[in-house]
Amino acid sequence: MRKRVTIMNSPVDVLTMRETIDIIDDSIRERKSIQHIVVNAAKLVNMQEDEELYQSVVDSDIINADGMAVVWAASLLGKPLPERVAGVDLMQELVILASEKKYRIFFFGGREEVVSEVVRKYTTVFGKEIIAGYRNGYFKKNQEANIAAQIAESKADILFVAISSPTKEIFLNTYKDRLKVPFIMGVGGSFDVVAGKVKRAPVWMQKTGLEWFYRFLQEPGRMWKRYLVTNSLFIYYVLRERFSVNSNQ
């Protein structure tokens, strides 16, 4: 039985990157459908008020800690996690796995020029055999069922969904049984990184929990409110949980 901890009422799996990949590989090989999700500070905060997002997360089969803030919060709360399993890093590892194991991937989300560039880059490096199909992330609510059918018809082994929260979590939770894909995963802005539209923070910033700040520097006008509000609320919720535990002991 896999160990889980609870942070801000959300379950988080106690898993390393390697352990996560092994579980995913087994699920694909056995054709057993599982849904993966990552949580960071912003998502945990938004889950406090968004019931549909909350349910979409807790219904997932694997829940990894995407941000260092979540790892640090877990430690502060006495529920240590072995490491951060960033969504963009896991996606890259799974593309390599797909190349090695002859798995096929469907890429869904982002602007047309972004997702097509992701497919072009991966095709150049790993060959067209890993590509089951792709589609941009712009659609209306009444198109969702047709998109799910398109993905199912591709017979993909892996589905990456690069759509913002909570839309991607809700889409995956709603249609996961119709997709007929062994492994489905929301990857946020990972397509932008792979396509070269957004630069990844230096490794030292990733390890010290400053990746959010590097992201802010690239798009301050769009990101300042998100990080100011969500980071402040995240600290508040974690401290409240920490002192609540102490008062109950």
Tab-separated table of C-alpha atoms in Angstrom:
chain	number	residue	atom	x	y	z
A	1	MET	CA	0.000	0.000	0.000
A	2	ARG	CA	1.445	3.341	-1.084
A	3	LYS	CA	2.026	5.855	1.706
A	4	ARG	CA	0.265	9.213	1.573
A	5	VAL	CA	0.351	12.303	3.747
A	6	THR	CA	-2.221	15.091	4.011
A	7	ILE	CA	-1.297	18.744	3.501
A	8	MET	CA	-4.024	21.420	3.636
A	9	ASN	CA	-6.612	18.611	3.384
A	10	SER	CA	-5.047	17.309	0.181
A	11	PRO	CA	-3.451	13.858	-0.066
A	12	VAL	CA	0.123	13.796	-1.412
A	13	ASP	CA	1.962	10.590	-2.273
A	14	VAL	CA	5.290	9.868	-0.588
A	15	LEU	CA	7.121	9.014	-3.794
A	16	THR	CA	10.429	9.694	-5.500
A	17	MET	CA	10.656	10.421	-9.229
A	18	ARG	CA	11.914	6.879	-9.889
A	19	GLU	CA	9.104	5.268	-7.892
A	20	THR	CA	6.538	7.388	-9.725
A	21	ILE	CA	7.887	6.386	-13.133
A	22	ASP	CA	7.873	2.700	-12.163
A	23	ILE	CA	4.203	2.873	-11.112
A	24	ILE	CA	3.306	4.592	-14.389
A	25	ASP	CA	5.271	2.076	-16.458
A	26	ASP	CA	3.467	-0.797	-14.736
A	27	SER	CA	0.069	0.798	-15.367
A	28	ILE	CA	0.775	1.233	-19.087
A	29	ARG	CA	2.108	-2.288	-19.444
A	30	GLU	CA	-0.933	-3.729	-17.655
A	31	ARG	CA	-3.355	-1.353	-19.487
A	32	LYS	CA	-4.604	-0.181	-16.124
A	33	SER	CA	-5.890	3.392	-16.328
A	34	ILE	CA	-4.486	5.831	-13.786
A	35	GLN	CA	-4.669	9.604	-13.501
A	36	HIS	CA	-1.707	11.644	-12.306
A	37	ILE	CA	-1.685	15.132	-10.875
A	38	VAL	CA	0.830	17.441	-9.228
A	39	VAL	CA	0.111	19.975	-6.499
A	40	ASN	CA	1.992	23.188	-5.823
A	41	ALA	CA	1.337	26.085	-3.458
A	42	ALA	CA	-1.115	27.810	-5.812
A	43	LYS	CA	-3.168	24.686	-6.466
A	44	LEU	CA	-3.393	23.782	-2.781
A	45	VAL	CA	-4.621	27.293	-2.034
A	46	ASN	CA	-7.205	27.232	-4.832
A	47	MET	CA	-8.447	23.851	-3.639
A	48	GLN	CA	-9.569	25.465	-0.384
A	49	GLU	CA	-12.334	27.363	-2.189
A	50	ASP	CA	-12.907	25.400	-5.406
A	51	GLU	CA	-14.789	22.202	-4.575
A	52	GLU	CA	-14.692	20.882	-8.141
A	53	LEU	CA	-10.921	21.347	-8.329
A	54	TYR	CA	-10.520	19.760	-4.897
A	55	GLN	CA	-12.527	16.696	-5.909
A	56	SER	CA	-10.629	16.373	-9.195
A	57	VAL	CA	-7.328	16.308	-7.317
A	58	VAL	CA	-8.279	13.888	-4.545
A	59	ASP	CA	-9.852	11.503	-7.087
A	60	SER	CA	-6.466	11.149	-8.849
A	61	ASP	CA	-4.461	7.940	-8.514
A	62	ILE	CA	-1.035	9.579	-8.108
A	63	ILE	CA	-0.576	12.984	-6.478
A	64	ASN	CA	2.994	14.322	-6.519
A	65	ALA	CA	4.464	17.410	-4.871
A	66	ASP	CA	5.383	19.685	-7.778
A	67	GLY	CA	6.882	22.602	-5.861
A	68	MET	CA	9.617	22.847	-3.242
A	69	ALA	CA	7.176	24.869	-1.125
A	70	VAL	CA	5.046	21.744	-0.729
A	71	VAL	CA	8.095	19.673	0.246
A	72	TRP	CA	9.104	22.249	2.853
A	73	ALA	CA	5.543	22.503	4.168
A	74	ALA	CA	5.396	18.724	4.532
A	75	SER	CA	8.609	18.780	6.558
A	76	LEU	CA	7.336	21.615	8.776
A	77	LEU	CA	4.153	19.654	9.426
A	78	GLY	CA	6.113	16.538	10.368
A	79	LYS	CA	5.065	14.683	7.206
A	80	PRO	CA	8.301	14.558	5.200
A	81	LEU	CA	8.347	13.848	1.467
A	82	PRO	CA	11.437	12.284	-0.144
A	83	GLU	CA	11.742	14.869	-2.930
A	84	ARG	CA	9.970	17.157	-5.338
A	85	VAL	CA	8.532	15.461	-8.432
A	86	ALA	CA	8.085	18.389	-10.820
A	87	GLY	CA	5.512	17.888	-13.560
A	88	VAL	CA	7.764	19.188	-16.344
A	89	ASP	CA	10.598	16.860	-15.273
A	90	LEU	CA	8.263	13.866	-15.038
A	91	MET	CA	6.896	14.617	-18.511
A	92	GLN	CA	10.405	14.635	-19.960
A	93	GLU	CA	11.237	11.342	-18.250
A	94	LEU	CA	8.056	9.765	-19.595
A	95	VAL	CA	8.845	10.848	-23.150
A	96	ILE	CA	12.173	9.029	-22.803
A	97	LEU	CA	10.327	6.017	-21.361
A	98	ALA	CA	7.915	6.091	-24.314
A	99	SER	CA	10.833	6.010	-26.726
A	100	GLU	CA	12.399	3.040	-24.913
A	101	LYS	CA	9.171	1.042	-24.464
A	102	LYS	CA	7.458	1.965	-27.762
A	103	TYR	CA	4.628	3.809	-26.019
A	104	ARG	CA	2.608	6.416	-27.912
A	105	ILE	CA	1.728	9.879	-26.581
A	106	PHE	CA	-1.132	12.295	-27.285
A	107	PHE	CA	-0.340	15.968	-26.636
A	108	PHE	CA	-3.368	18.128	-25.796
A	109	GLY	CA	-3.222	21.820	-24.909
A	110	GLY	CA	-1.427	25.088	-25.512
A	111	ARG	CA	-1.567	27.307	-28.561
A	112	GLU	CA	-1.428	25.599	-31.951
A	113	GLU	CA	2.091	26.876	-32.661
A	114	VAL	CA	3.267	25.673	-29.235
A	115	VAL	CA	1.871	22.128	-29.263
A	116	SER	CA	2.942	21.602	-32.878
A	117	GLU	CA	6.477	22.722	-31.957
A	118	VAL	CA	6.524	20.289	-29.013
A	119	VAL	CA	5.534	17.457	-31.352
A	120	ARG	CA	8.119	18.563	-33.932
A	121	LYS	CA	10.927	18.620	-31.345
A	122	TYR	CA	10.072	15.257	-29.855
A	123	THR	CA	9.664	13.711	-33.316
A	124	THR	CA	13.109	15.002	-34.295
A	125	VAL	CA	14.753	13.500	-31.194
A	126	PHE	CA	12.722	10.325	-30.617
A	127	GLY	CA	11.019	9.595	-33.920
A	128	LYS	CA	7.416	9.853	-35.065
A	129	GLU	CA	6.568	6.462	-33.545
A	130	ILE	CA	5.960	8.008	-30.099
A	131	ILE	CA	3.353	10.462	-31.437
A	132	ALA	CA	-0.265	9.268	-31.212
A	133	GLY	CA	-1.674	12.703	-32.025
A	134	TYR	CA	-2.035	16.268	-30.802
A	135	ARG	CA	-4.531	19.103	-30.464
A	136	ASN	CA	-4.365	22.682	-29.209
A	137	GLY	CA	-6.059	23.646	-25.957
A	138	TYR	CA	-8.638	26.089	-27.298
A	139	PHE	CA	-12.171	24.721	-27.361
A	140	LYS	CA	-15.710	25.313	-26.190
A	141	LYS	CA	-17.508	23.295	-23.547
A	142	ASN	CA	-19.672	21.547	-26.146
A	143	GLN	CA	-16.528	20.289	-27.934
A	144	GLU	CA	-15.138	18.396	-24.953
A	145	ALA	CA	-16.831	15.066	-25.691
A	146	ASN	CA	-15.574	15.104	-29.288
A	147	ILE	CA	-12.034	15.848	-28.096
A	148	ALA	CA	-12.241	12.931	-25.658
A	149	ALA	CA	-13.373	10.701	-28.529
A	150	GLN	CA	-10.474	11.908	-30.718
A	151	ILE	CA	-7.996	11.031	-27.968
A	152	ALA	CA	-9.589	7.599	-27.454
A	153	GLU	CA	-9.406	6.874	-31.186
A	154	SER	CA	-5.663	7.656	-31.209
A	155	LYS	CA	-5.046	4.587	-29.001
A	156	ALA	CA	-2.439	6.552	-27.048
A	157	ASP	CA	-0.669	5.015	-24.050
A	158	ILE	CA	0.051	8.401	-22.460
A	159	LEU	CA	-1.927	11.660	-22.516
A	160	PHE	CA	-0.342	14.991	-21.557
A	161	VAL	CA	-2.800	17.859	-21.004
A	162	ALA	CA	-1.278	21.363	-20.983
A	163	ILE	CA	-4.268	23.445	-19.957
A	164	SER	CA	-4.486	25.809	-16.989
A	165	SER	CA	-6.063	24.845	-13.663
A	166	PRO	CA	-8.771	24.036	-12.837
A	167	THR	CA	-9.893	23.335	-16.433
A	168	LYS	CA	-7.441	20.463	-17.016
A	169	GLU	CA	-8.160	18.745	-13.697
A	170	ILE	CA	-11.911	18.938	-14.269
A	171	PHE	CA	-11.632	17.764	-17.900
A	172	LEU	CA	-9.523	14.758	-16.932
A	173	ASN	CA	-11.730	13.814	-14.012
A	174	THR	CA	-14.858	14.125	-16.174
A	175	TYR	CA	-13.640	12.187	-19.202
A	176	LYS	CA	-10.963	9.823	-17.897
A	177	ASP	CA	-13.166	6.747	-18.402
A	178	ARG	CA	-13.910	7.714	-22.024
A	179	LEU	CA	-10.317	8.526	-22.967
A	180	LYS	CA	-9.202	4.878	-22.808
A	181	VAL	CA	-5.607	5.954	-22.144
A	182	PRO	CA	-3.649	3.989	-19.517
A	183	PHE	CA	-1.875	7.072	-18.181
A	184	ILE	CA	-3.258	10.619	-18.144
A	185	MET	CA	-1.492	13.627	-16.716
A	186	GLY	CA	-1.982	17.399	-16.532
A	187	VAL	CA	1.295	19.180	-17.319
A	188	GLY	CA	0.406	22.873	-16.915
A	189	GLY	CA	2.843	25.126	-18.763
A	190	SER	CA	5.292	22.339	-19.671
A	191	PHE	CA	4.598	22.615	-23.404
A	192	ASP	CA	5.747	26.262	-23.325
A	193	VAL	CA	9.021	25.146	-21.740
A	194	VAL	CA	9.652	22.370	-24.278
A	195	ALA	CA	8.724	24.651	-27.192
A	196	GLY	CA	11.176	27.299	-25.948
A	197	LYS	CA	8.516	29.936	-25.252
A	198	VAL	CA	9.320	30.009	-21.527
A	199	LYS	CA	12.761	29.479	-19.999
A	200	ARG	CA	13.182	27.075	-17.108
A	201	ALA	CA	14.839	28.454	-13.986
A	202	PRO	CA	18.479	27.518	-13.323
A	203	VAL	CA	18.861	24.307	-11.321
A	204	TRP	CA	20.020	26.159	-8.205
A	205	MET	CA	16.781	28.189	-8.229
A	206	GLN	CA	14.717	25.026	-8.685
A	207	LYS	CA	16.433	23.384	-5.704
A	208	THR	CA	16.114	26.434	-3.455
A	209	GLY	CA	12.440	26.941	-4.187
A	210	LEU	CA	12.889	30.099	-6.264
A	211	GLU	CA	11.544	28.771	-9.556
A	212	TRP	CA	8.351	30.778	-9.004
A	213	PHE	CA	10.422	33.970	-8.734
A	214	TYR	CA	12.207	33.227	-12.010
A	215	ARG	CA	8.785	32.708	-13.612
A	216	PHE	CA	7.616	36.005	-12.153
A	217	LEU	CA	10.605	37.841	-13.627
A	218	GLN	CA	9.673	36.607	-17.114
A	219	GLU	CA	6.045	37.757	-16.896
A	220	PRO	CA	5.704	40.193	-13.959
A	221	GLY	CA	2.555	41.854	-15.286
A	222	ARG	CA	0.675	38.555	-15.450
A	223	MET	CA	2.180	36.675	-12.520
A	224	TRP	CA	2.612	39.210	-9.708
A	225	LYS	CA	-0.911	38.950	-8.315
A	226	ARG	CA	-0.974	35.167	-8.517
A	227	TYR	CA	2.245	34.769	-6.565
A	228	LEU	CA	1.608	37.575	-4.070
A	229	VAL	CA	-1.836	36.299	-3.178
A	230	THR	CA	-1.362	32.520	-3.388
A	231	ASN	CA	2.076	32.422	-1.747
A	232	SER	CA	0.839	34.547	1.156
A	233	LEU	CA	-2.257	32.395	1.598
A	234	PHE	CA	-0.181	29.215	1.344
A	235	ILE	CA	2.062	30.360	4.206
A	236	TYR	CA	-1.018	31.275	6.234
A	237	TYR	CA	-2.729	27.904	5.704
A	238	VAL	CA	0.429	25.906	6.467
A	239	LEU	CA	1.157	27.849	9.657
A	240	ARG	CA	-2.462	27.513	10.725
A	241	GLU	CA	-2.255	23.749	10.231
A	242	ARG	CA	1.075	23.595	12.061
A	243	PHE	CA	-0.151	25.458	15.126
A	244	SER	CA	-3.479	23.645	15.085
A	245	VAL	CA	-1.577	20.356	15.352
A	246	ASN	CA	0.456	21.712	18.259
A	247	SER	CA	-2.618	22.927	20.128
A	248	ASN	CA	-4.250	19.501	19.809
A	249	GLN	CA	-1.276	17.620	21.242
